[in-house]
Amino acid sequence: ETGVTQSPTHLIKTRGQQVTLRCSSQSGHNTVSWYQQALGQGPQFIFQYYREEENGRGNFPPRFSGLQFPNYSSELNVNALELDDSALYLCASSYAGSNWEQYFGPGTRLTVT
Amino acid sequence: QQPVQSPQAVILREGEDAVINCSSSKALYSVHWYRQKHGEAPVFLMILLKGGEQKGHEKISASFNEKKQQSSLYLTASQLSYSGTYFCGTPEMDSNYQLIWGAGTKLIIKP
């Protein structure tokens, strides 16, 4: 059974650019949540996808968007990058109905200069 | 609204006990606990559900006081491997497990 994987591991972008982060869910999981974690802070919920539909969204602007594919992998897209977008981006997969225990990937460290 | 964790940090000697608290200003239907080691992803520890049910993988105990809207995580006879930052998460809504996380409690265990 493979765990949650994310790519890339690290990324450096310039302000105003666009970025796509990828996440492969753990086998058998149908829900993916994305989080932003600034240094020394707890994760902040961005949004969640269940069966390819957005299932909820945190307090993030529309330039943060996502997709979930039929194999339950997912993408996080961020347009018009700002310096404050620099953070660790975590995805977590879970199976709806299992009390939503979440399994996290190792994260993508995004630096915006 | 973000749950409040206390203390912010604690330093222990190996074998000592620790209690980490998580409080919310709104009614709690469940509390999720995770541990994150430096440079690693958060790892699930336990879910406490309304009614007293607990689901967890590790030999870590916790309490859930619905009336006081708080949960406490008990780490007894701490081991070096317990070091890390502990986060509690509470669902945004009673039937939705989109977690709102506390700021974390950093636990340092010294030999």
PDB file of C-alpha atoms in Angstrom:
ATOM      1  CA  GLU A   1       0.000   0.000   0.000  1.00  0.00           C
ATOM      2  CA  THR A   2       1.570   3.273  -1.113  1.00  0.00           C
ATOM      3  CA  GLY A   3       1.266   6.380   0.998  1.00  0.00           C
ATOM      4  CA  VAL A   4       0.461   9.928  -0.012  1.00  0.00           C
ATOM      5  CA  THR A   5       3.016  11.459  -2.348  1.00  0.00           C
ATOM      6  CA  GLN A   6       3.482  15.057  -3.421  1.00  0.00           C
ATOM      7  CA  SER A   7       5.493  16.727  -6.135  1.00  0.00           C
ATOM      8  CA  PRO A   8       7.618  18.679  -6.415  1.00  0.00           C
ATOM      9  CA  THR A   9       9.398  18.682  -3.065  1.00  0.00           C
ATOM     10  CA  HIS A  10      10.656  22.236  -3.371  1.00  0.00           C
ATOM     11  CA  LEU A  11       9.795  25.044  -5.731  1.00  0.00           C
ATOM     12  CA  ILE A  12      10.970  28.616  -6.196  1.00  0.00           C
ATOM     13  CA  LYS A  13       8.738  31.017  -8.118  1.00  0.00           C
ATOM     14  CA  THR A  14       8.625  34.723  -8.805  1.00  0.00           C
ATOM     15  CA  ARG A  15       5.812  36.998  -7.682  1.00  0.00           C
ATOM     16  CA  GLY A  16       3.019  37.065 -10.270  1.00  0.00           C
ATOM     17  CA  GLN A  17       3.759  33.608 -11.663  1.00  0.00           C
ATOM     18  CA  GLN A  18       1.490  30.588 -11.498  1.00  0.00           C
ATOM     19  CA  VAL A  19       2.217  27.230  -9.859  1.00  0.00           C
ATOM     20  CA  THR A  20       0.716  23.735  -9.885  1.00  0.00           C
ATOM     21  CA  LEU A  21       1.311  21.297  -7.051  1.00  0.00           C
ATOM     22  CA  ARG A  22       0.406  17.624  -7.295  1.00  0.00           C
ATOM     23  CA  CYS A  23      -0.752  15.005  -4.839  1.00  0.00           C
ATOM     24  CA  SER A  24      -1.358  11.272  -5.171  1.00  0.00           C
ATOM     25  CA  SER A  25      -3.778   9.878  -2.616  1.00  0.00           C
ATOM     26  CA  GLN A  26      -3.278   6.769  -0.562  1.00  0.00           C
ATOM     27  CA  SER A  27      -4.816   3.711  -2.186  1.00  0.00           C
ATOM     28  CA  GLY A  28      -8.538   3.407  -1.398  1.00  0.00           C
ATOM     29  CA  HIS A  29      -8.971   7.029  -0.323  1.00  0.00           C
ATOM     30  CA  ASN A  30     -11.541   9.185  -2.103  1.00  0.00           C
ATOM     31  CA  THR A  31     -11.100  12.540  -0.359  1.00  0.00           C
ATOM     32  CA  VAL A  32      -8.232  15.003  -0.594  1.00  0.00           C
ATOM     33  CA  SER A  33      -7.691  18.090   1.530  1.00  0.00           C
ATOM     34  CA  TRP A  34      -5.110  20.789   0.906  1.00  0.00           C
ATOM     35  CA  TYR A  35      -3.467  22.856   3.615  1.00  0.00           C
ATOM     36  CA  GLN A  36      -1.070  25.781   3.746  1.00  0.00           C
ATOM     37  CA  GLN A  37       1.388  25.778   6.634  1.00  0.00           C
ATOM     38  CA  ALA A  38       3.496  28.835   7.345  1.00  0.00           C
ATOM     39  CA  LEU A  39       6.661  28.406   9.381  1.00  0.00           C
ATOM     40  CA  GLY A  40       5.846  27.830  13.044  1.00  0.00           C
ATOM     41  CA  GLN A  41       2.081  27.751  12.466  1.00  0.00           C
ATOM     42  CA  GLY A  42      -0.580  25.109  12.266  1.00  0.00           C
ATOM     43  CA  PRO A  43      -1.930  24.047   8.880  1.00  0.00           C
ATOM     44  CA  GLN A  44      -4.584  26.310   7.362  1.00  0.00           C
ATOM     45  CA  PHE A  45      -7.367  24.559   5.448  1.00  0.00           C
ATOM     46  CA  ILE A  46      -7.523  25.599   1.786  1.00  0.00           C
ATOM     47  CA  PHE A  47     -10.149  23.243   0.337  1.00  0.00           C
ATOM     48  CA  GLN A  48     -11.268  19.654   0.148  1.00  0.00           C
ATOM     49  CA  TYR A  49     -12.274  17.482  -2.808  1.00  0.00           C
ATOM     50  CA  TYR A  50     -14.562  14.487  -2.651  1.00  0.00           C
ATOM     51  CA  ARG A  51     -15.345  12.451  -5.746  1.00  0.00           C
ATOM     52  CA  GLU A  52     -13.940  15.181  -8.010  1.00  0.00           C
ATOM     53  CA  GLU A  53     -16.110  17.947  -6.518  1.00  0.00           C
ATOM     54  CA  GLU A  54     -15.031  20.721  -4.167  1.00  0.00           C
ATOM     55  CA  ASN A  55     -16.506  19.765  -0.809  1.00  0.00           C
ATOM     56  CA  GLY A  56     -15.610  22.846   1.198  1.00  0.00           C
ATOM     57  CA  ARG A  57     -13.282  25.805   1.157  1.00  0.00           C
ATOM     58  CA  GLY A  58     -11.338  27.766   3.727  1.00  0.00           C
ATOM     59  CA  ASN A  59     -10.622  31.483   3.759  1.00  0.00           C
ATOM     60  CA  PHE A  60      -8.470  31.575   0.627  1.00  0.00           C
ATOM     61  CA  PRO A  61      -8.979  33.777  -2.468  1.00  0.00           C
ATOM     62  CA  PRO A  62     -10.201  32.392  -5.819  1.00  0.00           C
ATOM     63  CA  ARG A  63      -6.658  32.406  -7.219  1.00  0.00           C
ATOM     64  CA  PHE A  64      -6.246  29.202  -5.216  1.00  0.00           C
ATOM     65  CA  SER A  65      -8.007  26.498  -7.192  1.00  0.00           C
ATOM     66  CA  GLY A  66      -7.913  22.748  -7.371  1.00  0.00           C
ATOM     67  CA  LEU A  67      -8.852  19.609  -9.201  1.00  0.00           C
ATOM     68  CA  GLN A  68      -9.410  16.002  -8.266  1.00  0.00           C
ATOM     69  CA  PHE A  69      -9.096  13.333 -10.925  1.00  0.00           C
ATOM     70  CA  PRO A  70     -10.961  10.007 -11.338  1.00  0.00           C
ATOM     71  CA  ASN A  71      -8.050   8.167  -9.717  1.00  0.00           C
ATOM     72  CA  TYR A  72      -8.441  10.561  -6.748  1.00  0.00           C
ATOM     73  CA  SER A  73      -5.121  12.289  -7.311  1.00  0.00           C
ATOM     74  CA  SER A  74      -5.308  16.054  -7.015  1.00  0.00           C
ATOM     75  CA  GLU A  75      -3.785  19.344  -8.070  1.00  0.00           C
ATOM     76  CA  LEU A  76      -3.530  22.685  -6.319  1.00  0.00           C
ATOM     77  CA  ASN A  77      -3.126  25.692  -8.613  1.00  0.00           C
ATOM     78  CA  VAL A  78      -2.158  29.137  -7.407  1.00  0.00           C
ATOM     79  CA  ASN A  79      -2.279  32.088  -9.791  1.00  0.00           C
ATOM     80  CA  ALA A  80      -0.686  35.520  -9.443  1.00  0.00           C
ATOM     81  CA  LEU A  81       1.694  34.376  -6.715  1.00  0.00           C
ATOM     82  CA  GLU A  82       2.335  36.740  -3.819  1.00  0.00           C
ATOM     83  CA  LEU A  83       5.241  36.773  -1.380  1.00  0.00           C
ATOM     84  CA  ASP A  84       2.882  35.638   1.427  1.00  0.00           C
ATOM     85  CA  ASP A  85       2.141  32.456  -0.505  1.00  0.00           C
ATOM     86  CA  SER A  86       5.557  31.162   0.560  1.00  0.00           C
ATOM     87  CA  ALA A  87       4.785  28.174   2.771  1.00  0.00           C
ATOM     88  CA  LEU A  88       4.678  24.402   3.037  1.00  0.00           C
ATOM     89  CA  TYR A  89       1.690  23.012   1.142  1.00  0.00           C
ATOM     90  CA  LEU A  90       0.356  19.758   2.481  1.00  0.00           C
ATOM     91  CA  CYS A  91      -2.186  17.438   0.993  1.00  0.00           C
ATOM     92  CA  ALA A  92      -3.975  14.828   3.042  1.00  0.00           C
ATOM     93  CA  SER A  93      -6.081  11.952   1.812  1.00  0.00           C
ATOM     94  CA  SER A  94      -8.830  10.174   3.679  1.00  0.00           C
ATOM     95  CA  TYR A  95     -11.747   7.850   3.157  1.00  0.00           C
ATOM     96  CA  ALA A  96     -15.156   9.374   3.708  1.00  0.00           C
ATOM     97  CA  GLY A  97     -16.945   7.464   6.432  1.00  0.00           C
ATOM     98  CA  SER A  98     -13.885   6.475   8.405  1.00  0.00           C
ATOM     99  CA  ASN A  99     -14.106   9.408  10.800  1.00  0.00           C
ATOM    100  CA  TRP A 100     -11.936  11.203   8.302  1.00  0.00           C
ATOM    101  CA  GLU A 101      -8.543  10.160   9.687  1.00  0.00           C
ATOM    102  CA  GLN A 102      -6.195  11.999   7.370  1.00  0.00           C
ATOM    103  CA  TYR A 103      -2.927  10.756   5.918  1.00  0.00           C
ATOM    104  CA  PHE A 104      -0.541  13.516   4.963  1.00  0.00           C
ATOM    105  CA  GLY A 105       2.004  13.717   2.214  1.00  0.00           C
ATOM    106  CA  PRO A 106       5.480  15.121   2.864  1.00  0.00           C
ATOM    107  CA  GLY A 107       4.528  18.516   1.471  1.00  0.00           C
ATOM    108  CA  THR A 108       5.805  20.933  -1.154  1.00  0.00           C
ATOM    109  CA  ARG A 109       7.904  23.839   0.072  1.00  0.00           C
ATOM    110  CA  LEU A 110       7.030  26.870  -2.090  1.00  0.00           C
ATOM    111  CA  THR A 111       9.202  29.971  -1.996  1.00  0.00           C
ATOM    112  CA  VAL A 112       7.998  33.104  -3.783  1.00  0.00           C
ATOM    113  CA  THR A 113      10.627  35.782  -4.431  1.00  0.00           C
TER     114      THR A 113
ATOM    115  CA  GLN B   1     -12.720  29.695  14.819  1.00  0.00           C
ATOM    116  CA  GLN B   2      -9.265  28.328  15.604  1.00  0.00           C
ATOM    117  CA  PRO B   3      -8.992  26.138  18.731  1.00  0.00           C
ATOM    118  CA  VAL B   4      -6.571  27.372  21.391  1.00  0.00           C
ATOM    119  CA  GLN B   5      -3.768  25.089  22.521  1.00  0.00           C
ATOM    120  CA  SER B   6      -1.802  25.279  25.746  1.00  0.00           C
ATOM    121  CA  PRO B   7       0.976  25.335  26.649  1.00  0.00           C
ATOM    122  CA  GLN B   8       2.744  26.706  23.575  1.00  0.00           C
ATOM    123  CA  ALA B   9       5.851  24.702  24.426  1.00  0.00           C
ATOM    124  CA  VAL B  10       7.051  22.260  27.062  1.00  0.00           C
ATOM    125  CA  ILE B  11      10.426  20.715  27.820  1.00  0.00           C
ATOM    126  CA  LEU B  12      10.571  17.391  29.633  1.00  0.00           C
ATOM    127  CA  ARG B  13      13.078  14.824  30.701  1.00  0.00           C
ATOM    128  CA  GLU B  14      12.628  11.335  29.326  1.00  0.00           C
ATOM    129  CA  GLY B  15      10.145   9.456  31.504  1.00  0.00           C
ATOM    130  CA  GLU B  16       8.205  12.524  32.661  1.00  0.00           C
ATOM    131  CA  ASP B  17       4.531  13.149  31.909  1.00  0.00           C
ATOM    132  CA  ALA B  18       2.920  15.927  29.897  1.00  0.00           C
ATOM    133  CA  VAL B  19      -0.584  17.233  29.299  1.00  0.00           C
ATOM    134  CA  ILE B  20      -1.523  19.257  26.220  1.00  0.00           C
ATOM    135  CA  ASN B  21      -4.829  21.099  26.151  1.00  0.00           C
ATOM    136  CA  CYS B  22      -7.080  22.160  23.306  1.00  0.00           C
ATOM    137  CA  SER B  23     -10.015  24.524  23.876  1.00  0.00           C
ATOM    138  CA  SER B  24     -12.703  25.814  21.574  1.00  0.00           C
ATOM    139  CA  SER B  25     -15.177  28.682  21.821  1.00  0.00           C
ATOM    140  CA  LYS B  26     -17.805  26.649  19.965  1.00  0.00           C
ATOM    141  CA  ALA B  27     -19.430  23.297  20.550  1.00  0.00           C
ATOM    142  CA  LEU B  28     -17.144  20.398  19.772  1.00  0.00           C
ATOM    143  CA  TYR B  29     -18.337  17.279  17.996  1.00  0.00           C
ATOM    144  CA  SER B  30     -14.926  15.716  17.754  1.00  0.00           C
ATOM    145  CA  VAL B  31     -11.260  16.530  18.311  1.00  0.00           C
ATOM    146  CA  HIS B  32      -8.421  15.247  16.168  1.00  0.00           C
ATOM    147  CA  TRP B  33      -4.836  15.046  17.389  1.00  0.00           C
ATOM    148  CA  TYR B  34      -1.761  14.956  15.166  1.00  0.00           C
ATOM    149  CA  ARG B  35       1.978  15.109  15.781  1.00  0.00           C
ATOM    150  CA  GLN B  36       4.445  16.725  13.395  1.00  0.00           C
ATOM    151  CA  LYS B  37       8.168  16.222  13.664  1.00  0.00           C
ATOM    152  CA  HIS B  38      10.472  18.872  12.283  1.00  0.00           C
ATOM    153  CA  GLY B  39      10.577  18.752   8.493  1.00  0.00           C
ATOM    154  CA  GLU B  40       7.989  15.981   8.295  1.00  0.00           C
ATOM    155  CA  ALA B  41       4.270  15.684   7.586  1.00  0.00           C
ATOM    156  CA  PRO B  42       1.714  15.575  10.417  1.00  0.00           C
ATOM    157  CA  VAL B  43       0.913  12.058  11.599  1.00  0.00           C
ATOM    158  CA  PHE B  44      -2.472  10.993  12.945  1.00  0.00           C
ATOM    159  CA  LEU B  45      -2.596  10.145  16.653  1.00  0.00           C
ATOM    160  CA  MET B  46      -6.204  10.040  17.746  1.00  0.00           C
ATOM    161  CA  ILE B  47      -9.780  11.114  17.156  1.00  0.00           C
ATOM    162  CA  LEU B  48     -12.117  11.722  20.095  1.00  0.00           C
ATOM    163  CA  LEU B  49     -15.794  11.648  19.286  1.00  0.00           C
ATOM    164  CA  LYS B  50     -18.808  13.041  21.067  1.00  0.00           C
ATOM    165  CA  GLY B  51     -20.072  10.313  23.361  1.00  0.00           C
ATOM    166  CA  GLY B  52     -16.647   9.159  24.465  1.00  0.00           C
ATOM    167  CA  GLU B  53     -15.516   6.998  21.596  1.00  0.00           C
ATOM    168  CA  GLN B  54     -11.804   7.148  20.826  1.00  0.00           C
ATOM    169  CA  LYS B  55      -9.992   5.983  17.760  1.00  0.00           C
ATOM    170  CA  GLY B  56      -6.233   5.976  17.692  1.00  0.00           C
ATOM    171  CA  HIS B  57      -3.157   4.100  16.718  1.00  0.00           C
ATOM    172  CA  GLU B  58      -0.777   4.831  19.527  1.00  0.00           C
ATOM    173  CA  LYS B  59      -0.733   4.241  23.254  1.00  0.00           C
ATOM    174  CA  ILE B  60      -1.529   7.868  23.985  1.00  0.00           C
ATOM    175  CA  SER B  61      -4.592   8.709  26.031  1.00  0.00           C
ATOM    176  CA  ALA B  62      -6.844  11.710  25.770  1.00  0.00           C
ATOM    177  CA  SER B  63      -9.992  13.137  27.227  1.00  0.00           C
ATOM    178  CA  PHE B  64     -12.840  15.035  25.639  1.00  0.00           C
ATOM    179  CA  ASN B  65     -15.007  17.269  27.790  1.00  0.00           C
ATOM    180  CA  GLU B  66     -17.972  18.334  25.653  1.00  0.00           C
ATOM    181  CA  LYS B  67     -19.377  20.608  28.339  1.00  0.00           C
ATOM    182  CA  LYS B  68     -16.128  22.521  28.725  1.00  0.00           C
ATOM    183  CA  GLN B  69     -15.483  22.385  24.986  1.00  0.00           C
ATOM    184  CA  GLN B  70     -11.966  21.113  25.482  1.00  0.00           C
ATOM    185  CA  SER B  71      -9.750  18.110  25.016  1.00  0.00           C
ATOM    186  CA  SER B  72      -6.527  17.080  26.736  1.00  0.00           C
ATOM    187  CA  LEU B  73      -3.796  14.795  25.432  1.00  0.00           C
ATOM    188  CA  TYR B  74      -1.866  12.813  28.040  1.00  0.00           C
ATOM    189  CA  LEU B  75       1.673  11.686  27.351  1.00  0.00           C
ATOM    190  CA  THR B  76       2.905   9.433  30.129  1.00  0.00           C
ATOM    191  CA  ALA B  77       6.448   8.194  30.669  1.00  0.00           C
ATOM    192  CA  SER B  78       7.547  10.236  27.675  1.00  0.00           C
ATOM    193  CA  GLN B  79      10.088   8.842  25.250  1.00  0.00           C
ATOM    194  CA  LEU B  80      12.532  10.715  23.036  1.00  0.00           C
ATOM    195  CA  SER B  81      10.373   9.750  20.045  1.00  0.00           C
ATOM    196  CA  TYR B  82       7.489  11.812  21.459  1.00  0.00           C
ATOM    197  CA  SER B  83       9.293  15.041  20.575  1.00  0.00           C
ATOM    198  CA  GLY B  84       7.540  17.174  18.007  1.00  0.00           C
ATOM    199  CA  THR B  85       4.726  19.653  17.646  1.00  0.00           C
ATOM    200  CA  TYR B  86       1.264  18.489  18.609  1.00  0.00           C
ATOM    201  CA  PHE B  87      -1.769  19.907  16.851  1.00  0.00           C
ATOM    202  CA  CYS B  88      -5.417  19.554  17.666  1.00  0.00           C
ATOM    203  CA  GLY B  89      -7.997  19.986  14.947  1.00  0.00           C
ATOM    204  CA  THR B  90     -11.727  20.523  15.212  1.00  0.00           C
ATOM    205  CA  PRO B  91     -14.270  20.141  12.410  1.00  0.00           C
ATOM    206  CA  GLU B  92     -15.714  23.284  10.901  1.00  0.00           C
ATOM    207  CA  MET B  93     -19.204  21.806  11.163  1.00  0.00           C
ATOM    208  CA  ASP B  94     -20.695  18.881  13.024  1.00  0.00           C
ATOM    209  CA  SER B  95     -21.032  16.681   9.972  1.00  0.00           C
ATOM    210  CA  ASN B  96     -18.041  17.890   8.070  1.00  0.00           C
ATOM    211  CA  TYR B  97     -14.471  16.965   8.864  1.00  0.00           C
ATOM    212  CA  GLN B  98     -12.767  19.953   7.350  1.00  0.00           C
ATOM    213  CA  LEU B  99     -10.357  20.543  10.176  1.00  0.00           C
ATOM    214  CA  ILE B 100      -9.516  23.866  11.746  1.00  0.00           C
ATOM    215  CA  TRP B 101      -6.182  23.475  13.491  1.00  0.00           C
ATOM    216  CA  GLY B 102      -4.699  25.017  16.601  1.00  0.00           C
ATOM    217  CA  ALA B 103      -1.329  26.751  16.526  1.00  0.00           C
ATOM    218  CA  GLY B 104       0.413  23.724  18.029  1.00  0.00           C
ATOM    219  CA  THR B 105       2.275  22.745  21.194  1.00  0.00           C
ATOM    220  CA  LYS B 106       5.979  22.098  20.816  1.00  0.00           C
ATOM    221  CA  LEU B 107       7.198  19.216  22.965  1.00  0.00           C
ATOM    222  CA  ILE B 108      10.914  18.695  23.567  1.00  0.00           C
ATOM    223  CA  ILE B 109      12.047  15.545  25.348  1.00  0.00           C
ATOM    224  CA  LYS B 110      15.589  15.523  26.702  1.00  0.00           C
ATOM    225  CA  PRO B 111      17.502  12.377  27.704  1.00  0.00           C
TER     226      PRO B 111
END
